[in-house]
PDB file of C-alpha atoms in Angstrom:
ATOM      1  CA  SER A  28     -16.761  22.857 -36.471  1.00 49.00           C
ATOM      2  CA  ASP A  29     -18.873  19.743 -37.052  1.00 60.00           C
ATOM      3  CA  ASN A  30     -16.738  17.548 -34.809  1.00 64.00           C
ATOM      4  CA  VAL A  31     -17.174  19.657 -31.664  1.00 60.00           C
ATOM      5  CA  THR A  32     -19.179  18.183 -28.801  1.00 61.00           C
ATOM      6  CA  LEU A  33     -20.523  20.627 -26.265  1.00 59.00           C
ATOM      7  CA  ALA A  34     -20.581  19.121 -22.806  1.00 63.00           C
ATOM      8  CA  GLY A  35     -21.450  20.326 -19.409  1.00 65.00           C
ATOM      9  CA  ALA A  36     -24.033  20.500 -16.721  1.00 67.00           C
ATOM     10  CA  PRO A  37     -24.490  24.136 -15.666  1.00 72.00           C
ATOM     11  CA  LEU A  38     -25.724  24.407 -12.108  1.00 75.00           C
ATOM     12  CA  ARG A  39     -26.712  27.523 -10.239  1.00 73.00           C
ATOM     13  CA  GLU A  40     -24.660  26.999  -7.084  1.00 69.00           C
ATOM     14  CA  ALA A  41     -22.047  24.378  -7.816  1.00 67.00           C
ATOM     15  CA  VAL A  42     -18.589  24.402  -9.299  1.00 61.00           C
ATOM     16  CA  TRP A  43     -16.335  21.403  -9.750  1.00 62.00           C
ATOM     17  CA  ARG A  44     -13.399  20.588 -11.920  1.00 58.00           C
ATOM     18  CA  THR A  45     -12.224  17.868 -14.183  1.00 58.00           C
ATOM     19  CA  ASN A  46      -8.691  16.790 -14.958  1.00 60.00           C
ATOM     20  CA  HIS A  47      -9.533  16.291 -18.622  1.00 57.00           C
ATOM     21  CA  PRO A  48      -9.329  19.240 -21.033  1.00 57.00           C
ATOM     22  CA  TYR A  49     -12.113  19.923 -23.503  1.00 56.00           C
ATOM     23  CA  ASP A  50     -10.716  23.016 -25.212  1.00 63.00           C
ATOM     24  CA  PRO A  51      -8.954  22.198 -28.524  1.00 68.00           C
ATOM     25  CA  VAL A  52      -5.911  24.354 -27.656  1.00 71.00           C
ATOM     26  CA  ALA A  53      -5.596  22.732 -24.233  1.00 65.00           C
ATOM     27  CA  LEU A  54      -5.882  19.287 -25.827  1.00 63.00           C
ATOM     28  CA  GLN A  55      -2.944  20.045 -28.124  1.00 68.00           C
ATOM     29  CA  ASN A  56      -0.748  20.902 -25.147  1.00 64.00           C
ATOM     30  CA  TYR A  57      -2.053  18.339 -22.685  1.00 59.00           C
ATOM     31  CA  GLN A  58       0.426  16.307 -20.664  1.00 56.00           C
ATOM     32  CA  TRP A  59      -1.274  12.981 -21.407  1.00 54.00           C
ATOM     33  CA  THR A  60      -1.666  11.463 -24.834  1.00 50.00           C
ATOM     34  CA  VAL A  61      -5.398  10.841 -24.520  1.00 51.00           C
ATOM     35  CA  ALA A  62      -8.246  13.292 -24.711  1.00 50.00           C
ATOM     36  CA  ARG A  63     -11.495  13.034 -22.852  1.00 53.00           C
ATOM     37  CA  ASP A  64     -12.415   9.373 -22.601  1.00 61.00           C
ATOM     38  CA  ALA A  65     -16.000   8.175 -22.479  1.00 68.00           C
ATOM     39  CA  TRP A  66     -15.808   6.847 -18.924  1.00 72.00           C
ATOM     40  CA  SER A  67     -14.298  10.019 -17.500  1.00 71.00           C
ATOM     41  CA  TYR A  68     -16.870  12.078 -19.374  1.00 71.00           C
ATOM     42  CA  LYS A  69     -19.745   9.993 -17.983  1.00 78.00           C
ATOM     43  CA  ARG A  70     -18.521  10.254 -14.382  1.00 79.00           C
ATOM     44  CA  TYR A  71     -18.889  14.017 -14.301  1.00 76.00           C
ATOM     45  CA  PHE A  72     -22.563  13.683 -15.160  1.00 81.00           C
ATOM     46  CA  TYR A  73     -22.907  11.478 -12.053  1.00 84.00           C
ATOM     47  CA  VAL A  74     -21.778  14.506 -10.058  1.00 85.00           C
ATOM     48  CA  ALA A  75     -24.329  16.759 -11.762  1.00 85.00           C
ATOM     49  CA  GLU A  76     -27.111  14.240 -11.104  1.00 88.00           C
ATOM     50  CA  ALA A  77     -26.209  14.014  -7.413  1.00 89.00           C
ATOM     51  CA  LEU A  78     -26.038  17.796  -7.004  1.00 88.00           C
ATOM     52  CA  ARG A  79     -29.395  18.228  -8.734  1.00 89.00           C
ATOM     53  CA  ALA A  80     -30.965  15.623  -6.440  1.00 92.00           C
ATOM     54  CA  TYR A  81     -29.813  17.487  -3.323  1.00 90.00           C
ATOM     55  CA  GLU A  82     -31.012  20.774  -4.792  1.00 88.00           C
ATOM     56  CA  ALA A  83     -34.427  19.289  -5.646  1.00 91.00           C
ATOM     57  CA  ALA A  84     -34.710  17.978  -2.081  1.00 94.00           C
ATOM     58  CA  GLY A  85     -33.888  21.454  -0.798  1.00 91.00           C
ATOM     59  CA  VAL A  86     -31.024  20.291   1.377  1.00 88.00           C
ATOM     60  CA  GLY A  87     -27.337  21.023   1.505  1.00 87.00           C
ATOM     61  CA  MET A  88     -24.791  18.247   1.386  1.00 89.00           C
ATOM     62  CA  THR A  89     -23.055  17.061   4.521  1.00 91.00           C
ATOM     63  CA  PRO A  90     -19.296  16.426   4.391  1.00 91.00           C
ATOM     64  CA  GLU A  91     -20.010  12.691   4.305  1.00 93.00           C
ATOM     65  CA  GLN A  92     -22.290  13.104   1.288  1.00 92.00           C
ATOM     66  CA  MET A  93     -19.724  15.301  -0.487  1.00 91.00           C
ATOM     67  CA  ILE A  94     -17.049  12.677   0.137  1.00 93.00           C
ATOM     68  CA  ASN A  95     -19.348   9.911  -1.073  1.00 92.00           C
ATOM     69  CA  VAL A  96     -20.043  11.623  -4.402  1.00 90.00           C
ATOM     70  CA  THR A  97     -16.356  12.473  -4.835  1.00 89.00           C
ATOM     71  CA  ALA A  98     -15.249   8.919  -4.085  1.00 89.00           C
ATOM     72  CA  ILE A  99     -17.805   7.388  -6.470  1.00 87.00           C
ATOM     73  CA  VAL A 100     -16.525   9.352  -9.450  1.00 85.00           C
ATOM     74  CA  ALA A 101     -12.828   8.939  -8.613  1.00 83.00           C
ATOM     75  CA  GLY A 102     -10.733   6.787 -10.943  1.00 77.00           C
ATOM     76  CA  LYS A 103     -11.199   3.237  -9.677  1.00 76.00           C
ATOM     77  CA  GLY A 104     -11.483   1.617 -13.082  1.00 69.00           C
ATOM     78  CA  GLN A 105     -14.397   1.797 -15.506  1.00 66.00           C
ATOM     79  CA  ASP A 106     -16.310  -1.153 -14.114  1.00 70.00           C
ATOM     80  CA  TYR A 107     -15.984  -0.215 -10.442  1.00 72.00           C
ATOM     81  CA  PRO A 108     -17.498   3.178  -9.577  1.00 79.00           C
ATOM     82  CA  TYR A 109     -19.257   1.892  -6.454  1.00 81.00           C
ATOM     83  CA  THR A 110     -16.674  -0.489  -5.014  1.00 81.00           C
ATOM     84  CA  CYS A 111     -13.030  -0.689  -4.080  1.00 81.00           C
ATOM     85  CA  ALA A 112     -12.968  -4.462  -3.679  1.00 70.00           C
ATOM     86  CA  THR A 113     -11.283  -5.219  -6.979  1.00 62.00           C
ATOM     87  CA  PRO A 114      -8.273  -7.426  -7.587  1.00 58.00           C
ATOM     88  CA  ASN A 115      -5.343  -5.452  -8.991  1.00 60.00           C
ATOM     89  CA  ASN A 116      -7.408  -2.282  -8.996  1.00 64.00           C
ATOM     90  CA  PRO A 117      -7.199  -0.666 -12.449  1.00 67.00           C
ATOM     91  CA  GLY A 118      -7.758   2.867 -11.154  1.00 68.00           C
ATOM     92  CA  ASP A 119      -5.374   5.792 -11.288  1.00 73.00           C
ATOM     93  CA  ASN A 120      -6.654   8.046  -8.506  1.00 77.00           C
ATOM     94  CA  VAL A 121      -3.600   9.059  -6.431  1.00 83.00           C
ATOM     95  CA  ILE A 122      -5.172  11.934  -4.478  1.00 87.00           C
ATOM     96  CA  SER A 123      -8.786  12.903  -3.948  1.00 89.00           C
ATOM     97  CA  VAL A 124      -9.909  16.036  -2.117  1.00 90.00           C
ATOM     98  CA  VAL A 125     -13.212  17.491  -0.984  1.00 91.00           C
ATOM     99  CA  TYR A 126     -13.084  21.166  -0.052  1.00 88.00           C
ATOM    100  CA  ALA A 127     -15.696  23.352   1.631  1.00 87.00           C
ATOM    101  CA  PRO A 128     -14.303  26.851   1.031  1.00 85.00           C
ATOM    102  CA  ALA A 129     -16.915  28.725   3.102  1.00 86.00           C
ATOM    103  CA  GLU A 130     -15.961  26.675   6.133  1.00 90.00           C
ATOM    104  CA  GLY A 131     -12.236  26.528   5.331  1.00 92.00           C
ATOM    105  CA  VAL A 132     -12.216  22.755   5.711  1.00 94.00           C
ATOM    106  CA  MET A 133     -10.890  20.063   3.380  1.00 94.00           C
ATOM    107  CA  TRP A 134     -10.843  16.280   3.393  1.00 95.00           C
ATOM    108  CA  PRO A 135      -7.988  14.747   1.371  1.00 94.00           C
ATOM    109  CA  ALA A 136      -7.410  11.055   0.773  1.00 94.00           C
ATOM    110  CA  TRP A 137      -4.371   9.543  -0.903  1.00 92.00           C
ATOM    111  CA  GLU A 138      -3.321   6.303  -2.501  1.00 89.00           C
ATOM    112  CA  SER A 139      -1.741   3.532  -0.467  1.00 89.00           C
ATOM    113  CA  GLY A 140       0.344   0.438  -1.074  1.00 86.00           C
ATOM    114  CA  THR A 141       2.238  -0.696  -4.141  1.00 83.00           C
ATOM    115  CA  ALA A 142       1.889  -3.340  -6.835  1.00 79.00           C
ATOM    116  CA  GLU A 143      -0.853  -5.844  -5.926  1.00 79.00           C
ATOM    117  CA  GLN A 144      -1.561  -4.009  -2.643  1.00 82.00           C
ATOM    118  CA  TRP A 145      -2.102  -0.616  -4.310  1.00 84.00           C
ATOM    119  CA  MET A 146      -5.402   1.140  -3.566  1.00 86.00           C
ATOM    120  CA  PRO A 147      -6.672   4.375  -5.131  1.00 86.00           C
ATOM    121  CA  ALA A 148      -7.069   7.445  -2.952  1.00 89.00           C
ATOM    122  CA  ALA A 149     -10.866   7.264  -3.000  1.00 89.00           C
ATOM    123  CA  CYS A 150     -10.695   3.785  -1.476  1.00 89.00           C
ATOM    124  CA  ASN A 151      -8.889   5.089   1.595  1.00 92.00           C
ATOM    125  CA  ALA A 152     -10.043   7.314   4.451  1.00 94.00           C
ATOM    126  CA  TYR A 153     -10.626  11.009   3.842  1.00 96.00           C
ATOM    127  CA  VAL A 154      -8.961  13.004   6.638  1.00 97.00           C
ATOM    128  CA  GLN A 155     -10.422  16.303   7.817  1.00 96.00           C
ATOM    129  CA  PHE A 156      -8.132  19.359   7.906  1.00 95.00           C
ATOM    130  CA  ASP A 157      -9.271  22.699   9.285  1.00 95.00           C
ATOM    131  CA  MET A 158      -7.502  25.198   7.056  1.00 93.00           C
ATOM    132  CA  ASN A 159      -8.545  28.039   9.402  1.00 93.00           C
ATOM    133  CA  ALA A 160      -6.237  26.628  12.072  1.00 93.00           C
ATOM    134  CA  LEU A 161      -3.147  27.139   9.912  1.00 87.00           C
ATOM    135  CA  GLN A 162      -1.001  30.122  10.751  1.00 72.00           C
ATOM    136  CA  LEU A 163      -0.233  31.503   7.301  1.00 68.00           C
TER     137      LEU A 163
END
């Protein structure tokens, strides 16, 4: 179809997800009434750029660097990718998680406050959980 836009940033050793569908069938059955928006679309290319930079430097990412990239692209409002100091934050990020599956460790952050005191998850502390310590 002429109105199809192919998007993506294939990387050899990285996988990440988006919460916005791109498949036409998924879009028809999506829980929200909006499809991929331009700002959300752009943020995922920030991730690809960061991952390529680490790969080009020949270094792996530390947990702090993984959290930094994750927090930058989290929903804090279109004009605020690099800051949380916004009045009446327009974001919608209620939970944000970094996961290192090989190590079995994750770092979740969650929203806090209500109304004028509300802050998106990515503007709060990420807390380390060792999933290996769980008795499942």
